[in-house]
mmCIF file of C-alpha atoms and ligand atoms in Angstrom:
data_model
loop_
_atom_site.group_PDB
_atom_site.id
_atom_site.type_symbol
_atom_site.label_atom_id
_atom_site.label_comp_id
_atom_site.label_asym_id
_atom_site.label_seq_id
_atom_site.Cartn_x
_atom_site.Cartn_y
_atom_site.Cartn_z
ATOM 1 C CA MET A 3 80.555 43.273 116.750
ATOM 2 C CA ASN A 4 78.734 41.953 119.937
ATOM 3 C CA LEU A 5 80.335 44.288 123.085
ATOM 4 C CA SER A 6 79.895 41.318 125.222
ATOM 5 C CA TYR A 7 82.019 39.185 122.701
ATOM 6 C CA ILE A 8 84.506 41.855 122.390
ATOM 7 C CA LEU A 9 85.101 42.454 126.095
ATOM 8 C CA ASN A 10 84.697 38.897 127.246
ATOM 9 C CA GLU A 11 86.053 36.740 124.181
ATOM 10 C CA LEU A 12 87.851 38.312 121.574
ATOM 11 C CA GLY A 13 91.565 37.757 121.104
ATOM 12 C CA GLU A 14 91.625 35.306 123.838
ATOM 13 C CA GLU A 15 92.971 31.926 122.497
ATOM 14 C CA ARG A 16 92.926 30.150 126.043
ATOM 15 C CA GLU A 17 94.001 26.739 124.432
ATOM 16 C CA ASN A 18 97.324 28.426 124.037
ATOM 17 C CA TYR A 19 97.466 28.669 127.571
ATOM 18 C CA PHE A 20 96.261 25.891 129.602
ATOM 19 C CA ASN A 21 93.020 27.281 129.456
ATOM 20 C CA ALA A 22 93.347 29.476 131.918
ATOM 21 C CA ILE A 23 90.189 32.334 132.049
ATOM 22 C CA ALA A 24 92.797 35.109 132.658
ATOM 23 C CA PRO A 25 95.158 35.768 130.094
ATOM 24 C CA PRO A 26 99.167 35.586 130.667
ATOM 25 C CA ILE A 27 101.452 38.114 131.237
ATOM 26 C CA ILE A 28 103.840 37.485 128.912
ATOM 27 C CA GLN A 29 106.544 38.789 130.343
ATOM 28 C CA THR A 30 109.441 38.785 128.027
ATOM 29 C CA SER A 31 111.798 40.961 125.944
ATOM 30 C CA ASN A 32 112.185 38.648 123.102
ATOM 31 C CA PHE A 33 111.147 35.575 121.380
ATOM 32 C CA LYS A 34 113.080 32.735 120.274
ATOM 33 C CA PHE A 35 113.426 31.039 116.594
ATOM 34 C CA ASN A 36 114.516 27.796 115.492
ATOM 35 C CA THR A 37 115.657 28.393 111.799
ATOM 36 C CA VAL A 38 117.183 31.339 109.925
ATOM 37 C CA GLU A 39 114.544 31.381 107.548
ATOM 38 C CA HIS A 40 112.109 32.055 110.283
ATOM 39 C CA PHE A 41 114.075 34.568 112.067
ATOM 40 C CA ARG A 42 114.743 36.228 108.378
ATOM 41 C CA ALA A 43 110.884 36.398 107.725
ATOM 42 C CA ALA A 44 110.508 38.313 111.498
ATOM 43 C CA LEU A 45 113.266 40.950 110.956
ATOM 44 C CA ALA A 46 112.278 41.514 107.375
ATOM 45 C CA ASP A 47 108.276 42.385 108.932
ATOM 46 C CA GLU A 48 107.912 42.695 112.403
ATOM 47 C CA TYR A 49 104.227 43.540 111.783
ATOM 48 C CA GLN A 50 103.495 39.991 111.071
ATOM 49 C CA GLY A 51 104.434 38.427 114.637
ATOM 50 C CA ASN A 52 106.624 38.424 117.618
ATOM 51 C CA LEU A 53 110.346 39.081 117.779
ATOM 52 C CA TYR A 54 111.004 41.610 120.470
ATOM 53 C CA SER A 55 108.528 43.660 122.773
ATOM 54 C CA ARG A 56 109.530 47.271 121.838
ATOM 55 C CA GLY A 57 107.114 46.057 118.812
ATOM 56 C CA PHE A 58 104.601 43.448 119.820
ATOM 57 C CA ASN A 59 104.056 40.791 122.374
ATOM 58 C CA PRO A 60 101.001 37.817 122.821
ATOM 59 C CA THR A 61 99.210 40.126 126.090
ATOM 60 C CA ILE A 62 99.663 43.171 123.734
ATOM 61 C CA ASP A 63 98.041 41.486 120.717
ATOM 62 C CA ILE A 64 94.648 40.364 122.795
ATOM 63 C CA LEU A 65 94.379 43.918 123.982
ATOM 64 C CA ARG A 66 95.170 45.248 120.121
ATOM 65 C CA LYS A 67 92.101 42.889 119.130
ATOM 66 C CA LYS A 68 89.482 44.150 121.664
ATOM 67 C CA LEU A 69 90.559 47.680 120.977
ATOM 68 C CA ALA A 70 90.486 47.299 117.316
ATOM 69 C CA ALA A 71 86.548 46.073 117.475
ATOM 70 C CA LEU A 72 85.613 48.436 119.980
ATOM 71 C CA ASP A 73 86.329 51.343 117.740
ATOM 72 C CA GLY A 74 84.941 49.320 114.643
ATOM 73 C CA ALA A 75 88.614 49.690 113.082
ATOM 74 C CA GLU A 76 90.763 47.565 110.824
ATOM 75 C CA ASP A 77 93.783 47.673 113.818
ATOM 76 C CA ALA A 78 95.103 49.530 116.992
ATOM 77 C CA LEU A 79 98.335 50.042 118.288
ATOM 78 C CA VAL A 80 98.853 50.482 121.677
ATOM 79 C CA PHE A 81 101.485 52.839 123.300
ATOM 80 C CA SER A 82 102.856 53.645 126.844
ATOM 81 C CA SER A 83 100.672 56.537 127.108
ATOM 82 C CA GLY A 84 98.076 58.563 125.674
ATOM 83 C CA ILE A 85 100.179 61.575 124.463
ATOM 84 C CA ALA A 86 102.394 58.783 122.811
ATOM 85 C CA ALA A 87 99.501 57.826 120.685
ATOM 86 C CA ILE A 88 98.970 61.173 119.357
ATOM 87 C CA THR A 89 102.684 62.154 119.067
ATOM 88 C CA VAL A 90 103.876 59.131 117.512
ATOM 89 C CA PRO A 91 101.535 59.073 114.123
ATOM 90 C CA ILE A 92 101.701 62.557 113.618
ATOM 91 C CA LEU A 93 105.322 62.672 113.448
ATOM 92 C CA ALA A 94 105.066 59.444 111.416
ATOM 93 C CA LEU A 95 102.409 61.163 108.983
ATOM 94 C CA LEU A 96 103.862 64.504 108.450
ATOM 95 C CA GLN A 97 106.946 66.210 107.123
ATOM 96 C CA SER A 98 108.876 69.671 107.080
ATOM 97 C CA GLY A 99 106.693 71.960 105.262
ATOM 98 C CA ASP A 100 103.117 70.392 106.199
ATOM 99 C CA GLU A 101 100.702 72.189 107.748
ATOM 100 C CA VAL A 102 98.207 70.837 110.536
ATOM 101 C CA ILE A 103 94.676 72.534 111.343
ATOM 102 C CA CYS A 104 93.577 71.939 114.869
ATOM 103 C CA VAL A 105 90.773 72.567 117.188
ATOM 104 C CA GLU A 106 91.487 75.641 119.796
ATOM 105 C CA ASN A 107 91.988 73.906 123.102
ATOM 106 C CA PRO A 108 92.501 70.529 123.112
ATOM 107 C CA TYR A 109 94.391 68.679 125.495
ATOM 108 C CA SER A 110 97.361 70.550 127.174
ATOM 109 C CA TRP A 111 100.130 68.284 125.760
ATOM 110 C CA THR A 112 98.637 68.154 122.332
ATOM 111 C CA ILE A 113 98.910 72.432 122.618
ATOM 112 C CA LYS A 114 102.268 71.733 123.274
ATOM 113 C CA LEU A 115 102.936 69.244 120.210
ATOM 114 C CA PHE A 116 101.758 71.867 117.824
ATOM 115 C CA LYS A 117 102.878 74.904 119.325
ATOM 116 C CA ASN A 118 106.427 73.783 120.299
ATOM 117 C CA PHE A 119 107.491 70.461 119.107
ATOM 118 C CA LEU A 120 106.648 70.245 115.469
ATOM 119 C CA PRO A 121 107.941 74.047 114.530
ATOM 120 C CA LYS A 122 111.267 72.279 114.939
ATOM 121 C CA PHE A 123 110.646 69.949 112.264
ATOM 122 C CA GLY A 124 109.428 72.682 110.190
ATOM 123 C CA ILE A 125 105.656 71.463 110.557
ATOM 124 C CA THR A 126 103.100 74.577 111.363
ATOM 125 C CA THR A 127 99.692 74.700 112.912
ATOM 126 C CA THR A 128 96.770 76.633 112.428
ATOM 127 C CA PHE A 129 94.218 76.584 115.667
ATOM 128 C CA ILE A 130 90.782 77.297 114.732
ATOM 129 C CA ASP A 131 86.925 77.462 116.459
ATOM 130 C CA GLY A 132 86.174 73.772 115.304
ATOM 131 C CA THR A 133 82.633 74.538 115.826
ATOM 132 C CA ASP A 134 82.522 76.623 113.035
ATOM 133 C CA LEU A 135 83.085 74.705 109.722
ATOM 134 C CA ASN A 136 83.402 77.895 107.755
ATOM 135 C CA LYS A 137 86.466 79.169 109.429
ATOM 136 C CA LEU A 138 87.498 75.099 109.196
ATOM 137 C CA GLU A 139 87.399 75.565 105.478
ATOM 138 C CA ALA A 140 88.660 78.630 105.199
ATOM 139 C CA ALA A 141 92.028 77.526 107.168
ATOM 140 C CA VAL A 142 93.041 75.090 104.389
ATOM 141 C CA THR A 143 95.548 75.434 102.345
ATOM 142 C CA ASN A 144 97.448 73.626 99.440
ATOM 143 C CA LYS A 145 100.152 72.559 102.056
ATOM 144 C CA THR A 146 97.500 71.333 104.920
ATOM 145 C CA LYS A 147 97.898 67.452 105.503
ATOM 146 C CA LEU A 148 96.010 66.613 108.836
ATOM 147 C CA ILE A 149 92.900 67.989 110.423
ATOM 148 C CA TYR A 150 93.029 67.526 114.048
ATOM 149 C CA LEU A 151 89.849 66.808 116.421
ATOM 150 C CA GLU A 152 88.933 66.627 120.052
ATOM 151 C CA SER A 153 85.204 66.252 119.992
ATOM 152 C CA PRO A 154 84.363 67.132 122.376
ATOM 153 C CA ASN A 155 87.562 68.486 124.594
ATOM 154 C CA THR A 156 87.847 68.028 128.096
ATOM 155 C CA PHE A 157 87.444 70.966 129.727
ATOM 156 C CA SER A 158 84.627 73.834 127.787
ATOM 157 C CA PHE A 159 83.272 70.267 125.889
ATOM 158 C CA ASP A 160 82.888 71.897 122.295
ATOM 159 C CA VAL A 161 82.066 69.627 119.798
ATOM 160 C CA GLN A 162 82.988 69.377 116.123
ATOM 161 C CA ASN A 163 81.001 67.892 113.153
ATOM 162 C CA LEU A 164 82.629 64.695 112.673
ATOM 163 C CA ALA A 165 81.110 63.685 109.355
ATOM 164 C CA ALA A 166 80.785 67.141 107.756
ATOM 165 C CA VAL A 167 84.741 67.386 108.636
ATOM 166 C CA SER A 168 85.402 64.048 107.068
ATOM 167 C CA VAL A 169 83.720 65.493 103.876
ATOM 168 C CA ILE A 170 85.580 68.536 103.773
ATOM 169 C CA ALA A 171 88.643 66.690 104.381
ATOM 170 C CA LYS A 172 88.615 63.436 101.946
ATOM 171 C CA SER A 173 87.529 65.910 99.106
ATOM 172 C CA ARG A 174 91.183 67.254 99.378
ATOM 173 C CA GLY A 175 92.945 64.403 100.374
ATOM 174 C CA ILE A 176 93.614 65.349 104.049
ATOM 175 C CA LEU A 177 94.338 63.324 107.212
ATOM 176 C CA THR A 178 91.780 63.281 109.547
ATOM 177 C CA MET A 179 92.485 62.485 113.563
ATOM 178 C CA ILE A 180 90.225 62.433 116.688
ATOM 179 C CA ASP A 181 91.350 62.726 120.264
ATOM 180 C CA ASN A 182 88.141 60.364 121.198
ATOM 181 C CA SER A 183 89.333 60.036 125.230
ATOM 182 C CA TYR A 184 86.087 62.250 126.311
ATOM 183 C CA CYS A 185 83.597 59.564 124.941
ATOM 184 C CA SER A 186 85.297 56.406 124.639
ATOM 185 C CA PRO A 187 84.385 53.827 121.992
ATOM 186 C CA LEU A 188 81.082 53.053 123.872
ATOM 187 C CA TYR A 189 79.704 56.702 123.291
ATOM 188 C CA GLN A 190 81.117 57.944 120.029
ATOM 189 C CA GLN A 191 82.357 55.892 117.185
ATOM 190 C CA PRO A 192 84.419 58.182 115.009
ATOM 191 C CA ILE A 193 85.283 55.748 112.052
ATOM 192 C CA ALA A 194 82.060 55.257 111.219
ATOM 193 C CA TYR A 195 81.332 59.212 110.463
ATOM 194 C CA GLY A 196 84.551 58.990 108.217
ATOM 195 C CA ILE A 197 87.653 60.122 110.654
ATOM 196 C CA ASP A 198 90.734 58.230 109.593
ATOM 197 C CA LEU A 199 92.683 57.483 112.850
ATOM 198 C CA VAL A 200 91.086 57.641 116.166
ATOM 199 C CA ALA A 201 93.550 58.181 119.515
ATOM 200 C CA GLN A 202 92.389 57.875 123.066
ATOM 201 C CA SER A 203 94.391 57.988 126.243
ATOM 202 C CA ALA A 204 93.969 54.625 127.475
ATOM 203 C CA THR A 205 94.419 55.969 131.207
ATOM 204 C CA LYS A 206 91.051 57.081 131.577
ATOM 205 C CA TYR A 207 87.895 55.144 130.905
ATOM 206 C CA LEU A 208 89.633 51.828 129.057
ATOM 207 C CA ALA A 209 91.754 51.236 131.965
ATOM 208 C CA GLY A 210 89.635 52.794 134.393
ATOM 209 C CA HIS A 211 91.194 52.212 137.909
ATOM 210 C CA SER A 212 93.852 54.804 138.042
ATOM 211 C CA ASP A 213 96.568 52.583 138.119
ATOM 212 C CA VAL A 214 98.128 52.724 134.280
ATOM 213 C CA VAL A 215 99.189 55.215 131.979
ATOM 214 C CA ALA A 216 98.546 54.100 128.351
ATOM 215 C CA GLY A 217 96.999 54.724 125.115
ATOM 216 C CA VAL A 218 95.386 53.365 121.993
ATOM 217 C CA LEU A 219 95.585 54.141 118.277
ATOM 218 C CA THR A 220 93.097 52.770 115.653
ATOM 219 C CA GLY A 221 92.721 53.085 111.870
ATOM 220 C CA LYS A 222 93.506 51.189 108.935
ATOM 221 C CA LYS A 223 95.635 48.311 108.763
ATOM 222 C CA GLU A 224 97.863 49.786 106.090
ATOM 223 C CA VAL A 225 98.520 53.233 108.036
ATOM 224 C CA LEU A 226 99.139 51.485 111.290
ATOM 225 C CA GLU A 227 101.543 49.223 109.500
ATOM 226 C CA LYS A 228 103.332 51.977 108.148
ATOM 227 C CA ILE A 229 103.425 54.022 111.629
ATOM 228 C CA PHE A 230 104.558 50.648 113.386
ATOM 229 C CA ASN A 231 107.460 49.615 110.885
ATOM 230 C CA ASN A 232 108.904 52.987 111.310
ATOM 231 C CA GLU A 233 108.297 55.978 114.004
ATOM 232 C CA TYR A 234 106.428 53.419 116.398
ATOM 233 C CA LEU A 235 109.766 50.989 116.688
ATOM 234 C CA ASN A 236 111.990 54.179 116.609
ATOM 235 C CA ILE A 237 110.430 56.079 119.573
ATOM 236 C CA GLY A 238 110.012 53.276 121.456
ATOM 237 C CA ALA A 239 106.967 54.036 123.308
ATOM 238 C CA ALA A 240 105.334 50.092 123.805
ATOM 239 C CA LEU A 241 103.156 49.370 126.682
ATOM 240 C CA ALA A 242 104.556 46.901 129.334
ATOM 241 C CA PRO A 243 102.763 43.266 128.779
ATOM 242 C CA GLN A 244 101.897 44.067 132.822
ATOM 243 C CA ASN A 245 100.480 47.219 132.055
ATOM 244 C CA ALA A 246 98.381 45.259 128.840
ATOM 245 C CA TRP A 247 97.019 43.051 131.138
ATOM 246 C CA LEU A 248 95.927 45.815 133.566
ATOM 247 C CA LEU A 249 94.009 47.200 130.719
ATOM 248 C CA LEU A 250 92.496 44.041 130.099
ATOM 249 C CA ARG A 251 91.415 43.476 133.353
ATOM 250 C CA GLY A 252 90.015 47.075 132.991
ATOM 251 C CA LEU A 253 88.178 46.528 129.803
ATOM 252 C CA ARG A 254 85.916 43.719 131.818
ATOM 253 C CA THR A 255 83.746 46.618 133.324
ATOM 254 C CA LEU A 256 83.968 49.240 130.807
ATOM 255 C CA GLU A 257 80.365 48.955 129.953
ATOM 256 C CA ILE A 258 78.994 48.503 133.560
ATOM 257 C CA ARG A 259 81.406 51.390 135.091
ATOM 258 C CA LEU A 260 80.481 53.825 131.938
ATOM 259 C CA GLU A 261 76.661 53.379 133.015
ATOM 260 C CA LYS A 262 76.855 53.703 136.652
ATOM 261 C CA ILE A 263 79.365 57.001 135.914
ATOM 262 C CA SER A 264 76.983 58.710 133.439
ATOM 263 C CA GLU A 265 73.639 57.790 135.580
ATOM 264 C CA THR A 266 75.346 59.452 138.797
ATOM 265 C CA ALA A 267 76.632 62.322 136.521
ATOM 266 C CA ASP A 268 73.133 62.958 135.537
ATOM 267 C CA LYS A 269 71.914 63.106 139.128
ATOM 268 C CA VAL A 270 74.917 65.690 140.489
ATOM 269 C CA ILE A 271 74.447 67.765 137.322
ATOM 270 C CA ASN A 272 70.802 68.031 137.605
ATOM 271 C CA TYR A 273 71.590 68.845 141.699
ATOM 272 C CA LEU A 274 74.002 71.666 140.387
ATOM 273 C CA ASN A 275 71.675 72.834 137.803
ATOM 274 C CA HIS A 276 69.236 73.805 140.126
ATOM 275 C CA HIS A 277 71.892 75.355 143.061
ATOM 276 C CA PRO A 278 71.886 78.817 144.150
ATOM 277 C CA LYS A 279 75.884 79.035 144.268
ATOM 278 C CA ILE A 280 76.508 77.966 140.559
ATOM 279 C CA GLU A 281 76.347 80.024 137.779
ATOM 280 C CA ARG A 282 76.224 77.316 135.085
ATOM 281 C CA VAL A 283 77.027 73.794 133.959
ATOM 282 C CA LEU A 284 79.049 72.845 131.001
ATOM 283 C CA HIS A 285 79.224 69.301 129.104
ATOM 284 C CA PRO A 286 78.312 68.622 125.656
ATOM 285 C CA PHE A 287 74.111 67.335 126.577
ATOM 286 C CA SER A 288 73.920 70.479 128.745
ATOM 287 C CA ALA A 289 70.816 72.804 127.281
ATOM 288 C CA THR A 290 73.225 75.749 127.162
ATOM 289 C CA ASN A 291 75.750 74.071 124.233
ATOM 290 C CA LYS A 292 74.698 75.890 121.002
ATOM 291 C CA ASP A 293 75.664 72.485 119.543
ATOM 292 C CA LEU A 294 73.251 70.197 121.688
ATOM 293 C CA ALA A 295 71.312 68.608 118.707
ATOM 294 C CA LEU A 296 75.085 68.173 117.287
ATOM 295 C CA ALA A 297 76.412 66.287 120.019
ATOM 296 C CA LYS A 298 73.153 64.186 120.711
ATOM 297 C CA LYS A 299 73.295 62.768 117.031
ATOM 298 C CA GLN A 300 76.924 62.150 117.240
ATOM 299 C CA MET A 301 77.373 60.787 120.880
ATOM 300 C CA LYS A 302 75.287 58.326 122.737
ATOM 301 C CA LYS A 303 75.982 59.537 126.233
ATOM 302 C CA CYS A 304 78.388 62.113 128.066
ATOM 303 C CA GLY A 305 79.799 60.148 130.929
ATOM 304 C CA GLY A 306 80.948 61.775 134.051
ATOM 305 C CA LEU A 307 83.152 64.829 133.107
ATOM 306 C CA PHE A 308 82.092 68.376 133.117
ATOM 307 C CA SER A 309 82.448 71.654 134.384
ATOM 308 C CA ILE A 310 80.822 74.323 136.210
ATOM 309 C CA VAL A 311 81.416 78.021 137.181
ATOM 310 C CA LEU A 312 80.168 79.256 140.400
ATOM 311 C CA LYS A 313 78.197 82.604 140.911
ATOM 312 C CA ASN A 314 80.523 85.560 141.226
ATOM 313 C CA ALA A 315 83.745 83.403 140.621
ATOM 314 C CA GLN A 316 86.415 84.972 142.443
ATOM 315 C CA LEU A 317 89.493 83.272 143.161
ATOM 316 C CA GLU A 318 89.092 82.910 146.688
ATOM 317 C CA LYS A 319 85.854 81.880 146.108
ATOM 318 C CA ILE A 320 86.782 79.045 143.955
ATOM 319 C CA GLU A 321 90.008 78.105 146.145
ATOM 320 C CA THR A 322 87.824 78.027 149.286
ATOM 321 C CA PHE A 323 85.057 75.490 147.391
ATOM 322 C CA CYS A 324 87.651 73.015 146.275
ATOM 323 C CA ASN A 325 89.762 73.132 149.276
ATOM 324 C CA SER A 326 86.481 72.100 151.055
ATOM 325 C CA LEU A 327 85.844 69.041 149.433
ATOM 326 C CA LYS A 328 86.686 65.924 151.780
ATOM 327 C CA HIS A 329 85.893 62.822 148.836
ATOM 328 C CA ILE A 330 86.109 64.746 145.798
ATOM 329 C CA LEU A 331 89.742 64.279 145.682
ATOM 330 C CA MET A 332 92.064 67.592 143.617
ATOM 331 C CA ALA A 333 94.164 65.844 141.158
ATOM 332 C CA VAL A 334 95.059 65.533 137.310
ATOM 333 C CA SER A 335 93.536 62.693 134.823
ATOM 334 C CA TRP A 336 89.954 61.568 135.142
ATOM 335 C CA GLY A 337 88.291 58.048 133.939
ATOM 336 C CA GLY A 338 88.965 55.948 137.044
ATOM 337 C CA TYR A 339 86.574 54.934 140.086
ATOM 338 C CA GLU A 340 87.430 58.021 142.153
ATOM 339 C CA SER A 341 85.754 61.323 141.871
ATOM 340 C CA LEU A 342 87.951 64.420 140.998
ATOM 341 C CA ILE A 343 88.178 67.855 140.828
ATOM 342 C CA ILE A 344 90.262 70.237 138.978
ATOM 343 C CA PRO A 345 90.175 74.249 139.131
ATOM 344 C CA ALA A 346 91.562 75.662 135.670
ATOM 345 C CA CYS A 347 92.681 78.376 138.207
ATOM 346 C CA ALA A 348 95.115 75.711 139.479
ATOM 347 C CA GLY A 349 96.987 75.715 136.002
ATOM 348 C CA LEU A 350 97.503 79.841 136.694
ATOM 349 C CA SER A 351 99.865 82.451 138.967
ATOM 350 C CA THR A 352 97.429 84.305 141.321
ATOM 351 C CA ALA A 353 98.368 87.211 138.917
ATOM 352 C CA GLU A 354 97.360 85.555 135.648
ATOM 353 C CA PHE A 355 93.898 84.576 137.069
ATOM 354 C CA ASP A 356 91.102 87.042 135.202
ATOM 355 C CA LEU A 357 87.366 87.089 136.556
ATOM 356 C CA ASN A 358 86.785 88.219 132.956
ATOM 357 C CA ASN A 359 88.176 85.589 131.287
ATOM 358 C CA LYS A 360 85.489 82.213 130.827
ATOM 359 C CA ARG A 361 88.336 79.791 130.801
ATOM 360 C CA HIS A 362 89.777 81.038 134.227
ATOM 361 C CA THR A 363 86.501 80.610 136.180
ATOM 362 C CA LEU A 364 85.583 76.834 134.918
ATOM 363 C CA ILE A 365 85.905 73.995 137.457
ATOM 364 C CA ARG A 366 85.858 70.575 136.164
ATOM 365 C CA ILE A 367 84.405 67.921 137.778
ATOM 366 C CA TYR A 368 84.720 64.232 137.455
ATOM 367 C CA ILE A 369 82.062 61.467 138.593
ATOM 368 C CA GLY A 370 83.386 58.283 139.315
ATOM 369 C CA LEU A 371 81.783 55.053 141.118
ATOM 370 C CA GLU A 372 80.982 56.584 143.901
ATOM 371 C CA ASP A 373 77.118 56.839 144.920
ATOM 372 C CA ALA A 374 75.173 59.986 143.978
ATOM 373 C CA ASP A 375 74.061 61.100 147.466
ATOM 374 C CA TYR A 376 77.545 61.062 148.692
ATOM 375 C CA LEU A 377 79.193 63.519 146.345
ATOM 376 C CA ILE A 378 76.010 65.666 146.801
ATOM 377 C CA ALA A 379 76.393 65.906 150.307
ATOM 378 C CA ASP A 380 80.284 66.448 149.663
ATOM 379 C CA LEU A 381 79.393 69.473 147.216
ATOM 380 C CA GLU A 382 76.522 70.707 149.658
ATOM 381 C CA GLN A 383 79.203 71.040 152.685
ATOM 382 C CA ALA A 384 81.850 72.630 150.107
ATOM 383 C CA PHE A 385 78.650 75.346 149.280
ATOM 384 C CA ASP A 386 77.994 75.876 152.705
ATOM 385 C CA LYS A 387 81.649 77.278 153.454
ATOM 386 C CA LEU A 388 81.188 79.890 150.685
HETATM 387 C C1 PLP B 19 94.887 62.820 129.703
HETATM 388 C C2 PLP B 19 94.437 62.767 128.223
HETATM 389 C C3 PLP B 19 95.153 62.586 126.798
HETATM 390 C C4 PLP B 19 96.916 62.217 127.457
HETATM 391 O O1 PLP B 19 96.902 60.722 128.086
HETATM 392 P P1 PLP B 19 97.940 60.580 128.741
HETATM 393 O O2 PLP B 19 97.800 58.812 129.196
HETATM 394 O O3 PLP B 19 97.858 61.233 129.867
HETATM 395 O O4 PLP B 19 99.299 60.209 128.120
HETATM 396 C C5 PLP B 19 95.079 62.530 126.103
HETATM 397 N N1 PLP B 19 93.876 63.785 125.442
HETATM 398 C C6 PLP B 19 93.029 63.404 126.753
HETATM 399 C C7 PLP B 19 91.678 64.026 126.410
HETATM 400 C C8 PLP B 19 92.879 63.060 128.068
HETATM 401 O O5 PLP B 19 92.173 63.345 129.077
#
């Protein structure tokens, strides 16, 4: 489907709301029925229409149509957070005794889901190096029900071969799911590679303004309907109509934001690649990625997220560098208009920090909508402090 059509028109039945250009926020918890017969039909199958805003709502529906189309999926469910869009379907599709294969180093709360939460229900997870298909195949048992991917992940940017994993999974009747937050639907289309379920933190690029927490799950209608009618309604992690409206507003500029962010990130990465105080820059399209060819085949672009390692990256040096930045803000999250930095060492006690652990010295940078020269000047004055 045409991207301009999706972002500007799809799902917007303007004659239903006074031909207003901007969609309304249908701020209601419930919907009325005129006959018992209609009421009964709605109660029997909430997936078909509007009954109660813990389920569907007209503002949410516009968003669902656009998000499904962006992923080339049959349908979409939206959630009050990205992690709910990951947790709810996994709780819905697995049961006690099932096993999961998950790539190593996914998003932090995804790790906690698999390591701490699911074992309470008798579901166990094997973490594997997802860049190695042999290791993935070797981990499959007759209890494996789900292969969970995050390609690329958002700190070290490892990529998995989506088409090959999907073939392995399909031949054994195993479901596949991916966290596609890094690429967004504009830069990677996992469903086209045969992946069954695509989750995203809509908090990031889709909303794009650092003012909404939201999640999206896309896939086959039949699977999403089953999830909706059970765990989705039971767990109650629906998105509020007001936040759905902010997301619709964010989507209008998704394409131009991502274009600008990618262009600026390329300039900043080029500056960093030639900087004498930099050991290396990590991102899927970097020359040092062992799976560079695969990344270029699966992904259109990289967007604004990458990591750096300083030369002789002692803790004091990393802290001085991050503390010295004036415009690039130190904060969690990414995907908004503002450039951000997170040193991995902020998640470790000073005693835990190990100079020889490759993950400990990473500093993640997110490039927002500021000009490249403005950001480079900020980085340069921070380098000068080292
Ligand atoms: C932020 C993030 C999530 C979680 O999304 P929330 O909207 O914060 O719940 C999941 N995966 C990745 C890759 C993320 O960056």
